[in-house]
Short mmCIF file of C-alpha atoms and ligand atoms in Angstrom, two decimals:
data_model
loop_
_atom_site.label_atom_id
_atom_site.label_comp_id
_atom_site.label_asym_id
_atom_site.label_seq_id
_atom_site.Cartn_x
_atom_site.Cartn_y
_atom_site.Cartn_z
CA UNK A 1 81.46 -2.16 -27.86
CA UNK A 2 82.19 1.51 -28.13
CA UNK A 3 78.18 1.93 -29.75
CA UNK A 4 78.80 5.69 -30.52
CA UNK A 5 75.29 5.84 -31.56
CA UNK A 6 73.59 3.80 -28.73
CA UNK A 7 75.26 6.12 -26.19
CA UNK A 8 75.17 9.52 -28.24
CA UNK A 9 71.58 8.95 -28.19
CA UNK A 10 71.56 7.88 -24.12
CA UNK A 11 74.16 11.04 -23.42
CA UNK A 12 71.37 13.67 -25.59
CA UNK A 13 68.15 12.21 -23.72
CA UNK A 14 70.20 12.92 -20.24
CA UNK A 15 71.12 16.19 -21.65
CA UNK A 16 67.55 17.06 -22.11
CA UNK A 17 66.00 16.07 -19.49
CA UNK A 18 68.77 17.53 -16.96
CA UNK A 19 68.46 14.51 -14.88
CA UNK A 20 71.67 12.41 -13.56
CA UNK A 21 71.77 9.67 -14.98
CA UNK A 22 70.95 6.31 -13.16
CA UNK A 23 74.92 4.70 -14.59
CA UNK A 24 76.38 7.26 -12.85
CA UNK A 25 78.43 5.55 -10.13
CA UNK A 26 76.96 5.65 -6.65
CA UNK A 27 78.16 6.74 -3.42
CA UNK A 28 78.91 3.25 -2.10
CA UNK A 29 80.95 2.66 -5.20
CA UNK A 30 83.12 6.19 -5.14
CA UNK A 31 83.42 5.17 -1.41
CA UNK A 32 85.38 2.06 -2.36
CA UNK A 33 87.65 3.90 -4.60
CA UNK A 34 88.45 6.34 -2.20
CA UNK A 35 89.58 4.07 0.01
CA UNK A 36 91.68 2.02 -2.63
CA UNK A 37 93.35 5.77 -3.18
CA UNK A 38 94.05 6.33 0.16
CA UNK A 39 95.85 2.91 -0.18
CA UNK A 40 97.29 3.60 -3.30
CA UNK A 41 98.55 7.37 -1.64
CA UNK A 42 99.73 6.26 1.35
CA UNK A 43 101.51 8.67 3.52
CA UNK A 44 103.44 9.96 0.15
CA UNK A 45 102.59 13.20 -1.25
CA UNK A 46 103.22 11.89 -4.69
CA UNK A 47 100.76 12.93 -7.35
CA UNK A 48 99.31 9.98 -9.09
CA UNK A 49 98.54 9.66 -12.61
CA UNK A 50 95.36 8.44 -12.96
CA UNK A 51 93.89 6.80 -15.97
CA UNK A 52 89.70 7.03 -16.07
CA UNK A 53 88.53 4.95 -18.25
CA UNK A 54 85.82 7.45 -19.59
CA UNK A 55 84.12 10.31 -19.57
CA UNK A 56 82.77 9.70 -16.25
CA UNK A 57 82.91 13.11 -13.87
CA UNK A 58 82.49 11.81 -10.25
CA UNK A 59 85.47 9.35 -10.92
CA UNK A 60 87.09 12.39 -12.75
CA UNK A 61 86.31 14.73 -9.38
CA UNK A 62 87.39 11.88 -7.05
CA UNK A 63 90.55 11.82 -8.68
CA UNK A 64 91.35 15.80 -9.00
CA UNK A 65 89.65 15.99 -5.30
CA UNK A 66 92.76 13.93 -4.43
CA UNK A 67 95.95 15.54 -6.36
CA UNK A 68 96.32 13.64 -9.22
CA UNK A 69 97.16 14.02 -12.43
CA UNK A 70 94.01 12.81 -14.28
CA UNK A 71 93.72 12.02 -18.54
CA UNK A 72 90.31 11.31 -18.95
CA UNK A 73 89.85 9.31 -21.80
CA UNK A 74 86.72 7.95 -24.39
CA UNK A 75 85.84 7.85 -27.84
CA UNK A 76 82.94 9.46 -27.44
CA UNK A 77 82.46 13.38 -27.05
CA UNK A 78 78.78 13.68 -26.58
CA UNK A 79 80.14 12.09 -23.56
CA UNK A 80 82.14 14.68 -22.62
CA UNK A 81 79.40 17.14 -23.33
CA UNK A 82 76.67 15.34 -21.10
CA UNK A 83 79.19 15.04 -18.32
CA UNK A 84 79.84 18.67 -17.80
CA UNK A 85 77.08 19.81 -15.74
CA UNK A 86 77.81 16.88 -13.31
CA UNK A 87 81.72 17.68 -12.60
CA UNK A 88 81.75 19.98 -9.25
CA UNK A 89 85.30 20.79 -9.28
CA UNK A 90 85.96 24.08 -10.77
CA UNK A 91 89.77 23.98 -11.23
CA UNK A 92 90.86 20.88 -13.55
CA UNK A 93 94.15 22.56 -14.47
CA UNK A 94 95.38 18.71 -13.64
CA UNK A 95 93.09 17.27 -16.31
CA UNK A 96 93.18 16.18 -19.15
CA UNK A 97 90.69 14.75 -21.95
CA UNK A 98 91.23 12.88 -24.62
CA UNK A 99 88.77 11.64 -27.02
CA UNK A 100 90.48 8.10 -27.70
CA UNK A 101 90.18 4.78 -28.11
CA UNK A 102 91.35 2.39 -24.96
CA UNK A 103 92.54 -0.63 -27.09
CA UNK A 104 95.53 1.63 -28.66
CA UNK A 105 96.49 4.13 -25.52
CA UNK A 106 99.48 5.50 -27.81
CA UNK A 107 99.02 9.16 -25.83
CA UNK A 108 100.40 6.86 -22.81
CA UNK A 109 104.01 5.78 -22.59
CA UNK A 110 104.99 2.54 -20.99
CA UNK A 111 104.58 2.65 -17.09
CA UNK A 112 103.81 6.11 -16.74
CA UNK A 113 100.03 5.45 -15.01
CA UNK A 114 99.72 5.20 -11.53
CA UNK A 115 96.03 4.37 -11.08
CA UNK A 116 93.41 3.56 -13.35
CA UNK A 117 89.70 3.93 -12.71
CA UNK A 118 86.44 3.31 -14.72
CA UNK A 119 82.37 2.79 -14.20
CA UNK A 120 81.22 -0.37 -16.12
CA UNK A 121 84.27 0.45 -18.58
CA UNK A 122 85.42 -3.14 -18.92
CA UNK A 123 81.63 -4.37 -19.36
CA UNK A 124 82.13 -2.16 -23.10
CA UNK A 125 85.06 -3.86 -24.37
CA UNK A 126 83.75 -6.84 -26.74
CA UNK A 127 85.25 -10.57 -25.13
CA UNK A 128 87.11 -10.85 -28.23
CA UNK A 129 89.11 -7.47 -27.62
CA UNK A 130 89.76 -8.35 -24.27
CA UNK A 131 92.93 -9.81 -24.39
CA UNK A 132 94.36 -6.40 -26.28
CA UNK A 133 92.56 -4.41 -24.23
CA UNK A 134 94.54 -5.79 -20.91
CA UNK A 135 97.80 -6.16 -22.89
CA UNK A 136 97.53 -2.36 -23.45
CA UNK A 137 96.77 -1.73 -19.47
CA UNK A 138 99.54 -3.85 -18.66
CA UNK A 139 101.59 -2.17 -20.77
CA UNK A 140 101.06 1.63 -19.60
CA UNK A 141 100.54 0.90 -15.58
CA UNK A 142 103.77 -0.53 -13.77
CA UNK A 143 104.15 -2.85 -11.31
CA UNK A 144 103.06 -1.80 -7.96
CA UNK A 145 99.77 0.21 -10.22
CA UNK A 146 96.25 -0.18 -8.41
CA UNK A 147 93.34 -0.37 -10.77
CA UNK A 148 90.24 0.26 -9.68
CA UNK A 149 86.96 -0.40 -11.55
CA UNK A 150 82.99 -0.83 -11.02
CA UNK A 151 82.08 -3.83 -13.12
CA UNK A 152 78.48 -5.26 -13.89
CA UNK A 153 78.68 -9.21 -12.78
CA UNK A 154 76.72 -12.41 -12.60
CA UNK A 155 77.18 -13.82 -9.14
CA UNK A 156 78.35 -17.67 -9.27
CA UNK A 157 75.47 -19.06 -8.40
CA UNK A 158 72.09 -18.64 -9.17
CA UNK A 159 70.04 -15.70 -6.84
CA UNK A 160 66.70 -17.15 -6.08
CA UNK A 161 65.57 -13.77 -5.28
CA UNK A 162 66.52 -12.05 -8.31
CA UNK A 163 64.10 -14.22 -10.49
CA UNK A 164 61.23 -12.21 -12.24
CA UNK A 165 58.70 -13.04 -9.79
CA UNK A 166 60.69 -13.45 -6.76
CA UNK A 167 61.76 -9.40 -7.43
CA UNK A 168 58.93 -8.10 -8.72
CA UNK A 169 56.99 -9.32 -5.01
CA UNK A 170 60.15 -7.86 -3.16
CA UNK A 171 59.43 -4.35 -4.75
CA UNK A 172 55.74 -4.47 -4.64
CA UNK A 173 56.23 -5.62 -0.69
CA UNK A 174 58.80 -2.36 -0.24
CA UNK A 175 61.74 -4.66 0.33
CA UNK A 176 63.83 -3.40 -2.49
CA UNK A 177 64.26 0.15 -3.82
CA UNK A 178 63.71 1.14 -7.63
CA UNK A 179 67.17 1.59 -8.29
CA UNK A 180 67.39 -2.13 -6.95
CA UNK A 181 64.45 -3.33 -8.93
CA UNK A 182 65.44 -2.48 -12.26
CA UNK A 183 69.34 -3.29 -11.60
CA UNK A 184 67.74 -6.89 -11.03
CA UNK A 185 65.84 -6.96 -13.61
CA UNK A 186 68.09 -5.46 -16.15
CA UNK A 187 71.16 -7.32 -15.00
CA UNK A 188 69.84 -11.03 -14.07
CA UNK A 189 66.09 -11.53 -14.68
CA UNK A 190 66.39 -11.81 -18.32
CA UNK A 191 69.76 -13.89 -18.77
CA UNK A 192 67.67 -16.63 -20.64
CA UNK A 193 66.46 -14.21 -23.40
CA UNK A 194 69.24 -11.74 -23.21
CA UNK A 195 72.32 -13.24 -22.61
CA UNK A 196 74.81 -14.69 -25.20
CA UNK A 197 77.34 -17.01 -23.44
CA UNK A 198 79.81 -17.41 -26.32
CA UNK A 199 80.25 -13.49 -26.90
CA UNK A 200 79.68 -13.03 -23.00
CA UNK A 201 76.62 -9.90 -24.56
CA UNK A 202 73.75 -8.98 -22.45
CA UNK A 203 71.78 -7.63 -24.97
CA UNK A 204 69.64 -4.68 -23.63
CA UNK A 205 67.25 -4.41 -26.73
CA UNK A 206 66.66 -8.28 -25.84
CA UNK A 207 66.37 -7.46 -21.75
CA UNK A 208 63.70 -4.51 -22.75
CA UNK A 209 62.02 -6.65 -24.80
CA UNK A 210 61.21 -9.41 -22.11
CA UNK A 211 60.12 -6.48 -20.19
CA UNK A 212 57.80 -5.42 -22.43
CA UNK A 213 56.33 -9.33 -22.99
CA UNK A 214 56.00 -9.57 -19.62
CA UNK A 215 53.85 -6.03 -19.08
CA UNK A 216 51.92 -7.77 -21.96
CA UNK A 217 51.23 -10.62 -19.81
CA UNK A 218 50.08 -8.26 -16.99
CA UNK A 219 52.69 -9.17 -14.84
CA UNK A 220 53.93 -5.94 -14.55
CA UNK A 221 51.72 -3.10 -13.96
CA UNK A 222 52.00 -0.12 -16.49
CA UNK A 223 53.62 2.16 -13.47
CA UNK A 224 56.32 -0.58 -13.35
CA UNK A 225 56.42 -0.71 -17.10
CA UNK A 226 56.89 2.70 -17.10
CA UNK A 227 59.68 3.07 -14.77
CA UNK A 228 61.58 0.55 -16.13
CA UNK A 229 61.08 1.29 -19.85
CA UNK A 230 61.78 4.93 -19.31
CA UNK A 231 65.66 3.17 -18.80
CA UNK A 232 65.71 1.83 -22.16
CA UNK A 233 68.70 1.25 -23.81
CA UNK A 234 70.06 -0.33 -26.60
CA UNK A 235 73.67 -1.24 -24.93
CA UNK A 236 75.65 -4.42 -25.15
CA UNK A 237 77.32 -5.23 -22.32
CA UNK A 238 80.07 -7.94 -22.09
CA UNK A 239 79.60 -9.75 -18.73
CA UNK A 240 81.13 -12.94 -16.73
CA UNK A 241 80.60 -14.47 -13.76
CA UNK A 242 82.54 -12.87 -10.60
CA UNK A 243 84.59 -16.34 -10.27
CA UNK A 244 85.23 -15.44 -14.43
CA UNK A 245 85.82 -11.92 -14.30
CA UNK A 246 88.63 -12.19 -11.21
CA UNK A 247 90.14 -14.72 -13.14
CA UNK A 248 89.88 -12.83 -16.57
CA UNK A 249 91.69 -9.60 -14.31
CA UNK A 250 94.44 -12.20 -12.64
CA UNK A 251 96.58 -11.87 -15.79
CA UNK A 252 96.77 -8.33 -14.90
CA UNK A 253 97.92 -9.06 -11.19
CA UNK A 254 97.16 -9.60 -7.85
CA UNK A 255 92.64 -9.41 -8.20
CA UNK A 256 90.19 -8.57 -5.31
CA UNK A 257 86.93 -8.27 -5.93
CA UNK A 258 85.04 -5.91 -3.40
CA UNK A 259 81.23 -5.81 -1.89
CA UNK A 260 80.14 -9.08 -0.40
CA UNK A 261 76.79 -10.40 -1.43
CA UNK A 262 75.52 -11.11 -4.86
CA UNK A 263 75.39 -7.21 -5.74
CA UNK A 264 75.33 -7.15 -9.17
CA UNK A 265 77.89 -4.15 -9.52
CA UNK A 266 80.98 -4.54 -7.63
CA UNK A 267 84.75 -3.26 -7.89
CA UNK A 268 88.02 -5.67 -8.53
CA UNK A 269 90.61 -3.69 -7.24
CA UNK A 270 94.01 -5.37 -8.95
CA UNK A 271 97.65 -4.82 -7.89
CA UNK A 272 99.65 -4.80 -10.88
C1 SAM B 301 82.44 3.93 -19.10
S1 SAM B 301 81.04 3.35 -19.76
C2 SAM B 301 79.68 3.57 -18.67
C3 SAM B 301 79.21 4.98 -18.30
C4 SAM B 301 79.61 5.39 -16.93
N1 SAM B 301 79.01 4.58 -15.92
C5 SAM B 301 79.31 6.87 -16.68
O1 SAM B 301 78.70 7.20 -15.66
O2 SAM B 301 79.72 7.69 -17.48
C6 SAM B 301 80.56 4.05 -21.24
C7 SAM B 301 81.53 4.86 -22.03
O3 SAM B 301 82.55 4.07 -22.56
C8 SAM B 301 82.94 4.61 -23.81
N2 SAM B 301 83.67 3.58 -24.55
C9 SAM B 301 83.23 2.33 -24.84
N3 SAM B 301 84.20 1.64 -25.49
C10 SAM B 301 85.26 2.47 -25.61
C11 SAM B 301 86.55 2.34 -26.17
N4 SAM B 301 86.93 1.17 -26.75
N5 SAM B 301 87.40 3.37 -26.11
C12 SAM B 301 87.03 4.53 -25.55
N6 SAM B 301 85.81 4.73 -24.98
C13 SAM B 301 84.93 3.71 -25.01
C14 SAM B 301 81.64 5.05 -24.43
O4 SAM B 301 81.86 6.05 -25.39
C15 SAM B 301 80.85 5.55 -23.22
O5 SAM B 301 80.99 6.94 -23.08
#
């Protein structure tokens, strides 16, 4: 769902407030790419051309940090905008943008891309796109490509802990942080009432909404309420299963899915 207005809006209140915002990939996560670049380099000097999958700076920095040739690419450019006061590399001679749309990559001939990286990118393409969407990856990475990418998933089984009351306890008790607390609850808590499983949507207006019954029902206190609503959001997100999503990525090529656990963000890193 490309939602220019859903994340204009996000991209201005970030502007405004000066604050970085809570999508922006974490350490952990740039961690992982590096080390699938390092793979991807290995002892060649070559530069790779990288494909990010939006506006996203730190993947944008990561990349120019390590010699490639980077084309930054979304549809949005309040994007663009909102990024610019978190990109720390001053020389980006080897970038550049493109406001475009990933189903139709025509900027991109066949095979040129080396590597391709993206933060939650795939989670904004609607399930019924999907199919182009990969046709048109396949179609400008060649075999031998790495793609990297951070994708929001449902773990395969049901998490005990990450049920509404089980989480809210492990935050109140200091067991889980507040980035961990509203991931949870954002991502998982709120399947039932969010979560359509023919179009694959998480539905945040529908996720916020539980929140806001359940603050209602005093069983969330209004500091909670507070920190979690000051996230709203009116995103769709398309999400699978891990066991769903590798598969989904297998018809692009060889599909590993990093971070053990039930994390609810992890990276498939696929050989093309
Ligand atoms: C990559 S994601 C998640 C944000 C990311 N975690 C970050 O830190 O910037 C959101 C971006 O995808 C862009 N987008 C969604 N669908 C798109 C499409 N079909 N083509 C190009 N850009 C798209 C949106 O404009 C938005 O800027």
């Amino acid at each position: 769902m490309k939602q220019l207005d859903d994340w204009t809006r996000y991209a201005a209140k970030f502007l405004a407030s000066g604050q970085r915002p809570h999508f922006a990939p974490a350490r952990e996560i740039l961690d992982i790419h590096q080390q699938q670049i390092d793979h991807a380099k290995g002892d060649k000097c070559a530069q790779l051309k990288t494909l990010i999958l939006g506006a996203t700076p730190e993947l944008a920095d990561l990349a120019l940090a390590n010699n490639c040739r980077v084309l930054r690419v979304d549809c949005n450019p309040v994007m663009f905008e909102a990024a610019k006061s978190r990109q720390k590399i001053a020389d980006r001679s080897n970038e550049t943008i493109v406001i475009g749309e990933w189903l139709n990559l025509h900027m991109i001939g066949d095979g040129e891309i080396d590597l391709v990286l993206g933060d939650a990118s795939l989670n904004n393409i609607p399930h019924a796109l999907m199919p182009q969407f990969l046709n048109e990856i396949a179609r400008i990475t060649r075999p031998g490509s790495l793609i990297s990418i951070k994708q929001i998933l449902f773990p395969d089984e049901k998490v005990a802990s990450y049920e509404f009351h089980n989480a809210v306890n492990a935050y109140r008790t200091g067991k889980i942080s507040d980035n961990e607390f509203y991931r949870i609850l954002r991502f998982y808590s709120f399947i039932a009432e969010g979560y359509d499983p023919i179009t694959h949507v998480l539905d945040a207006e529908k996720v916020f909404a539980a929140i806001q019954k359940r603050h209602a029902m005093n069983q969330l206190t209004d500091a909670e309420f507070e920190f979690l609503y000051s996230r709203h959001n009116t995103i769709q997100h398309t999400i699978y299963t891990q066991t769903a999503q590798r598969q989904l990525l297998e018809r692009l090529g060889d599909c590993r899915i990093v971070q053990q656990g039930n994390e609810l963000f992890k990276v498939c890193v696929i050989r093309r």
